[in-house]
Amino acid sequence: MTEDLLLRPAQLGDLGSLVGEGGQAKVYEVKRLSLVDAPGPLVVKLYRSGHAPPRGLRALVAKRNRLDPEAMARLDSFAAWPLRVVEDRGAVCGVVLPLIPSSFFQARVLPGTGQRVRGPREVQNLFVDPARARFVGMPEPTFAQRLLVCRDFASALHLLHKHEMVVGDINAKNALFRLRDRPSVMLVDCDAIRIKGSMPVVRQLNAPDWEPPEGSVLSQATDLYKFGLFVLRCLGPGQDVSTARDPRRADAALGVEGRNLLRAALSVRPADRPAARDWGRYLDRRVAAALRPKSSVLRAPPEGTAPGWRRDPASGAWRAVR
């Protein structure tokens, strides 16, 4: 770790608007700070007294800076990764992060109140019944867009695993998605990512309904299990899918190869689970089939399949239905 990856509070200059806050920290825009290795808008996460992580942030910052330029650019494209540690008299008080692009935010209507709010477009919105998503002003992704989101998530996971990292707490809220341009994901709360062989910066947890069979010991194998849950819930949206673990729910969206991959991903045996690269190769082929005109691979499933997929007569796009 070199000193130029550390900042003092005075180097941040005057802080801009408050863009977010929680029980542990507040996040502000940083208007006057410029980083050669991370061009673009920045924010600083300032920890509340007693909530700064005791260890590990320097290692996460250094991990990014040791990547080759291509890998660093890819990491920056899908993760709000720690860029600099802010220390005051030797004690961590904050961390500089990239500002999450506005394309990962969404205006929506709060149920029951009719109030319009704008906030991050969390991947949990991919799991809800499409009719309900339309009702609250959330996007209704096509089948091909859902496949592309899964493909991008698999690519992100592959890069992290290749560079000896464990995401740990994959869940419905710590990844965002967008559909504009090429559908993609953005990982947030990256200070929970652990470098293999090291202690995590903050404790890695299992969110409710995302617990792997192994329990609380998190690893790349548990990442692959949770990714399987994400694929299941993204491709089989609808009622009660946020707790679903039965791979049959997504059978209508997957061919034989995909069904086998999903069943292996949700195996109680960690060694059975396919690597993120295996998922990526399969999803590449599945996306190509989804975008191919009049593909027989995407014929409508039998009636009664939940949620099922039907072709929109006007656009020709496949959409999930109950």
Coordinates of C-alpha atoms in Angstrom, one line a residue:
M1 CA 0.0 0.0 0.0
T2 CA 1.5 3.3 -1.0
E3 CA 0.8 6.6 0.7
D4 CA -0.8 8.1 -2.5
L5 CA -3.7 5.7 -1.8
L6 CA -4.4 7.5 1.5
L7 CA -6.0 10.9 1.9
R8 CA -6.4 13.3 4.7
P9 CA -9.8 15.0 5.3
A10 CA -8.4 18.4 4.2
Q11 CA -7.6 17.0 0.8
L12 CA -11.3 16.4 0.1
G13 CA -12.0 20.1 0.0
D14 CA -15.5 21.4 0.6
L15 CA -18.0 18.6 0.5
G16 CA -21.0 18.8 -1.8
S17 CA -24.5 17.5 -1.2
L18 CA -25.5 14.7 1.0
V19 CA -26.4 11.8 -1.3
G20 CA -27.1 9.1 1.2
E21 CA -26.9 8.0 4.8
G22 CA -27.4 5.0 7.1
G23 CA -26.7 4.0 10.6
Q24 CA -23.0 3.7 10.1
A25 CA -22.1 6.5 7.7
K26 CA -23.1 9.5 5.6
V27 CA -22.2 9.9 1.9
Y28 CA -21.4 13.3 0.3
E29 CA -20.4 14.4 -3.1
V30 CA -16.8 15.4 -3.5
K31 CA -16.6 18.3 -5.9
R32 CA -12.9 19.3 -6.0
L33 CA -11.1 16.0 -5.7
S34 CA -9.7 14.5 -8.9
L35 CA -8.1 11.1 -9.2
V36 CA -5.9 10.2 -12.2
D37 CA -6.7 6.5 -12.0
A38 CA -10.5 7.0 -11.5
P39 CA -11.8 9.9 -13.6
G40 CA -15.4 10.8 -13.0
P41 CA -17.6 12.1 -10.2
L42 CA -16.6 10.9 -6.7
V43 CA -18.3 10.6 -3.3
V44 CA -16.9 10.1 0.2
K45 CA -18.4 7.8 2.8
L46 CA -17.7 9.3 6.2
Y47 CA -18.2 6.9 9.1
R48 CA -20.1 7.8 12.2
S49 CA -18.1 7.7 15.4
G50 CA -17.3 4.2 16.4
H51 CA -18.4 2.7 13.1
A52 CA -15.2 2.9 11.0
P53 CA -14.0 -0.6 9.9
P54 CA -10.9 -1.6 12.0
R55 CA -9.0 -3.2 9.2
G56 CA -8.9 -4.2 5.6
L57 CA -9.9 -1.1 3.6
R58 CA -6.3 -0.4 2.6
A59 CA -6.0 -3.9 1.2
L60 CA -9.2 -3.5 -0.9
V61 CA -7.9 -0.2 -2.4
A62 CA -4.5 -1.7 -3.1
K63 CA -6.1 -4.8 -4.7
R64 CA -7.8 -2.6 -7.3
N65 CA -4.6 -0.7 -8.0
R66 CA -2.6 -3.9 -8.6
L67 CA -5.0 -5.0 -11.4
D68 CA -3.9 -4.6 -15.0
P69 CA -5.6 -1.7 -16.9
E70 CA -8.2 -3.9 -18.6
A71 CA -9.2 -5.7 -15.4
M72 CA -9.3 -2.4 -13.5
A73 CA -11.6 -0.8 -16.1
R74 CA -13.9 -3.9 -15.9
L75 CA -14.0 -3.7 -12.1
D76 CA -14.9 0.0 -12.2
S77 CA -17.7 -0.7 -14.7
F78 CA -19.6 -3.0 -12.3
A79 CA -18.5 -2.1 -8.7
A80 CA -18.6 1.0 -6.5
W81 CA -15.1 0.0 -5.3
P82 CA -13.1 1.8 -2.6
L83 CA -10.7 4.1 -4.3
R84 CA -8.9 5.9 -1.4
V85 CA -8.9 5.5 2.4
V86 CA -9.4 8.7 4.3
E87 CA -7.5 8.8 7.6
D88 CA -7.3 11.4 10.3
R89 CA -4.2 11.1 12.5
G90 CA -3.8 7.5 11.6
A91 CA -7.4 6.5 12.1
V92 CA -9.8 5.5 9.3
C93 CA -12.6 8.0 9.1
G94 CA -13.9 7.5 5.5
V95 CA -13.5 6.1 2.1
V96 CA -13.7 7.7 -1.4
L97 CA -15.9 5.9 -3.9
P98 CA -17.1 6.5 -7.4
L99 CA -20.5 8.1 -7.7
I100 CA -23.0 5.5 -8.9
P101 CA -24.2 6.5 -12.4
S102 CA -27.7 8.0 -12.6
S103 CA -28.7 5.2 -15.1
F104 CA -28.8 2.8 -12.0
F105 CA -31.5 5.0 -10.4
Q106 CA -35.3 4.9 -11.0
A107 CA -38.3 7.1 -10.2
R108 CA -41.1 5.0 -8.8
V109 CA -44.4 5.4 -7.0
L110 CA -44.7 4.3 -3.3
P111 CA -47.5 1.8 -2.9
G112 CA -50.4 3.1 -0.8
T113 CA -49.3 6.8 -0.9
G114 CA -48.9 7.6 -4.6
Q115 CA -45.8 9.5 -3.7
R116 CA -43.1 9.6 -6.4
V117 CA -39.5 9.0 -5.2
R118 CA -36.2 8.4 -6.9
G119 CA -33.8 5.8 -5.6
P120 CA -31.4 3.0 -6.6
R121 CA -32.8 0.3 -8.9
E122 CA -32.1 -2.7 -6.8
V123 CA -32.1 -6.2 -8.3
Q124 CA -35.0 -7.2 -6.0
N125 CA -37.2 -5.3 -8.6
L126 CA -36.4 -8.1 -11.1
F127 CA -38.1 -10.6 -8.9
V128 CA -41.5 -9.0 -8.5
D129 CA -44.6 -9.8 -10.6
P130 CA -44.2 -7.8 -13.8
A131 CA -47.7 -6.4 -13.4
R132 CA -46.8 -5.0 -10.0
A133 CA -43.6 -3.6 -11.4
R134 CA -45.6 -1.6 -14.0
F135 CA -48.0 -0.4 -11.3
V136 CA -45.3 1.3 -9.3
G137 CA -43.4 2.6 -12.3
M138 CA -40.6 0.1 -12.4
P139 CA -39.3 -1.2 -15.7
E140 CA -40.6 -4.5 -17.1
P141 CA -37.5 -6.2 -18.6
T142 CA -37.9 -8.4 -21.6
F143 CA -36.6 -12.0 -21.4
A144 CA -33.5 -11.1 -23.4
Q145 CA -32.8 -8.2 -21.0
R146 CA -33.1 -10.5 -18.0
L147 CA -30.7 -12.9 -19.6
L148 CA -28.2 -10.0 -20.3
V149 CA -28.4 -8.9 -16.6
C150 CA -27.6 -12.4 -15.5
R151 CA -24.8 -12.6 -18.1
D152 CA -23.3 -9.4 -16.8
F153 CA -23.5 -10.5 -13.2
A154 CA -21.8 -13.8 -14.1
S155 CA -19.0 -11.8 -15.8
A156 CA -18.5 -9.6 -12.7
L157 CA -18.4 -12.6 -10.4
H158 CA -15.9 -14.4 -12.7
L159 CA -13.5 -11.4 -12.6
L160 CA -13.7 -11.2 -8.8
H161 CA -13.2 -14.9 -8.3
K162 CA -10.3 -14.9 -10.8
H163 CA -8.6 -12.3 -8.6
E164 CA -9.1 -14.3 -5.4
M165 CA -12.0 -12.4 -4.0
V166 CA -15.2 -13.5 -2.2
V167 CA -18.3 -11.4 -2.5
G168 CA -20.0 -13.0 0.4
D169 CA -23.3 -11.2 1.0
I170 CA -24.9 -11.4 -2.5
N171 CA -28.6 -10.4 -1.9
A172 CA -31.5 -8.6 -3.4
K173 CA -30.4 -5.1 -2.4
N174 CA -26.6 -4.9 -2.7
A175 CA -26.6 -5.0 -6.5
L176 CA -28.3 -2.5 -8.9
F177 CA -29.3 -3.0 -12.5
R178 CA -30.0 -0.9 -15.6
L179 CA -31.5 -1.7 -18.9
R180 CA -30.5 1.3 -21.0
D181 CA -27.7 0.6 -23.5
R182 CA -26.6 -2.9 -22.6
P183 CA -28.3 -4.3 -19.5
S184 CA -25.8 -4.6 -16.7
V185 CA -25.3 -4.7 -12.9
M186 CA -23.5 -2.5 -10.4
L187 CA -22.3 -4.0 -7.1
V188 CA -22.5 -1.8 -4.0
D189 CA -21.4 -2.2 -0.4
C190 CA -18.1 -3.5 -1.8
D191 CA -16.3 -3.0 1.6
A192 CA -17.9 -6.3 2.5
I193 CA -15.9 -8.2 -0.2
R194 CA -13.1 -10.3 1.2
I195 CA -9.8 -11.1 -0.3
K196 CA -9.1 -14.8 0.0
G197 CA -6.8 -15.5 2.9
S198 CA -7.6 -12.2 4.7
M199 CA -10.2 -11.1 7.2
P200 CA -13.1 -9.1 5.7
V201 CA -13.3 -5.4 6.2
V202 CA -16.7 -5.8 7.7
R203 CA -18.4 -9.1 8.7
Q204 CA -19.7 -11.0 5.8
L205 CA -23.4 -12.0 6.4
N206 CA -26.2 -14.0 4.9
A207 CA -29.3 -11.9 4.1
P208 CA -32.6 -13.7 4.9
D209 CA -33.7 -16.1 2.2
W210 CA -30.1 -16.1 0.7
E211 CA -28.5 -18.5 3.2
P212 CA -26.4 -21.3 1.5
P213 CA -26.5 -24.9 2.8
E214 CA -23.1 -24.5 4.4
G215 CA -24.4 -21.9 6.8
S216 CA -22.3 -18.9 7.8
V217 CA -18.9 -19.8 6.4
L218 CA -18.8 -17.8 3.2
S219 CA -16.6 -18.6 0.2
Q220 CA -16.5 -18.5 -3.6
A221 CA -18.7 -21.7 -3.5
T222 CA -21.4 -19.8 -1.5
D223 CA -21.1 -17.0 -4.0
L224 CA -22.0 -19.5 -6.7
Y225 CA -24.9 -20.8 -4.8
K226 CA -26.3 -17.3 -4.3
F227 CA -25.8 -16.5 -7.9
G228 CA -27.9 -19.6 -8.7
L229 CA -30.6 -18.1 -6.5
F230 CA -30.3 -14.8 -8.4
V231 CA -30.7 -16.6 -11.8
L232 CA -33.7 -18.5 -10.5
R233 CA -35.4 -15.4 -9.2
C234 CA -34.6 -13.2 -12.1
L235 CA -35.8 -15.6 -14.7
G236 CA -38.8 -16.8 -12.8
P237 CA -40.3 -13.6 -11.4
G238 CA -43.7 -13.4 -9.7
Q239 CA -45.4 -14.2 -6.4
D240 CA -43.2 -15.5 -3.6
V241 CA -40.1 -15.8 -5.8
S242 CA -38.0 -13.8 -3.3
T243 CA -37.9 -16.9 -1.2
A244 CA -37.9 -19.5 -4.0
R245 CA -35.2 -22.2 -4.1
D246 CA -36.9 -24.8 -6.3
P247 CA -35.1 -24.7 -9.7
R248 CA -38.2 -25.9 -11.5
R249 CA -39.6 -22.4 -11.2
A250 CA -37.2 -21.3 -14.0
D251 CA -37.5 -24.3 -16.2
A252 CA -39.7 -22.4 -18.8
A253 CA -36.8 -19.9 -19.2
L254 CA -34.0 -22.4 -19.5
G255 CA -33.1 -25.1 -22.0
V256 CA -31.8 -28.5 -20.9
E257 CA -28.2 -27.1 -20.3
G258 CA -29.5 -24.2 -18.3
R259 CA -31.7 -26.4 -16.1
N260 CA -28.7 -28.7 -15.4
L261 CA -26.6 -25.7 -14.5
L262 CA -29.2 -24.2 -12.2
R263 CA -29.7 -27.5 -10.4
A264 CA -26.0 -27.9 -9.9
A265 CA -25.7 -24.3 -8.7
L266 CA -28.3 -25.0 -6.0
S267 CA -26.7 -28.3 -4.9
V268 CA -25.9 -28.8 -1.2
R269 CA -22.5 -30.0 -2.4
P270 CA -20.2 -27.0 -3.1
A271 CA -18.1 -29.0 -5.5
D272 CA -21.1 -29.5 -7.8
R273 CA -21.7 -25.8 -8.4
P274 CA -20.7 -24.4 -11.9
A275 CA -18.1 -21.6 -12.0
A276 CA -19.2 -18.1 -13.1
R277 CA -17.3 -18.7 -16.3
D278 CA -19.5 -21.7 -17.1
W279 CA -22.6 -19.6 -16.5
G280 CA -21.2 -16.9 -18.7
R281 CA -20.6 -19.2 -21.7
Y282 CA -24.1 -20.7 -21.4
L283 CA -25.8 -17.3 -21.1
D284 CA -23.9 -16.0 -24.1
R285 CA -25.5 -18.8 -26.1
R286 CA -28.9 -18.2 -24.5
V287 CA -28.8 -14.5 -25.2
A288 CA -27.9 -15.1 -28.9
A289 CA -30.9 -17.4 -29.1
A290 CA -33.1 -14.9 -27.4
L291 CA -32.1 -12.2 -29.9
R292 CA -32.4 -14.4 -33.0
P293 CA -35.6 -13.7 -34.9
K294 CA -38.3 -16.4 -34.6
S295 CA -36.1 -18.6 -32.5
S296 CA -37.7 -22.0 -32.0
V297 CA -35.7 -22.2 -28.7
L298 CA -37.9 -19.6 -27.2
R299 CA -41.3 -21.0 -28.1
A300 CA -44.0 -20.4 -25.5
P301 CA -44.1 -22.9 -22.6
P302 CA -47.1 -24.9 -21.8
E303 CA -50.1 -23.2 -20.2
G304 CA -50.0 -23.1 -16.4
T305 CA -46.3 -22.6 -16.1
A306 CA -45.5 -20.0 -13.4
P307 CA -44.5 -17.4 -14.2
G308 CA -44.3 -18.4 -17.8
W309 CA -43.2 -16.5 -20.9
R310 CA -45.3 -15.2 -23.7
R311 CA -44.4 -13.3 -26.9
D312 CA -45.8 -9.7 -27.2
P313 CA -47.7 -9.7 -30.5
A314 CA -46.8 -6.0 -31.1
S315 CA -43.0 -6.0 -30.4
G316 CA -42.2 -9.7 -30.7
A317 CA -40.4 -9.5 -27.3
W318 CA -40.8 -12.3 -24.7
R319 CA -42.2 -11.1 -21.4
A320 CA -42.9 -12.9 -18.1
V321 CA -46.6 -13.4 -17.2
R322 CA -48.3 -15.0 -14.3

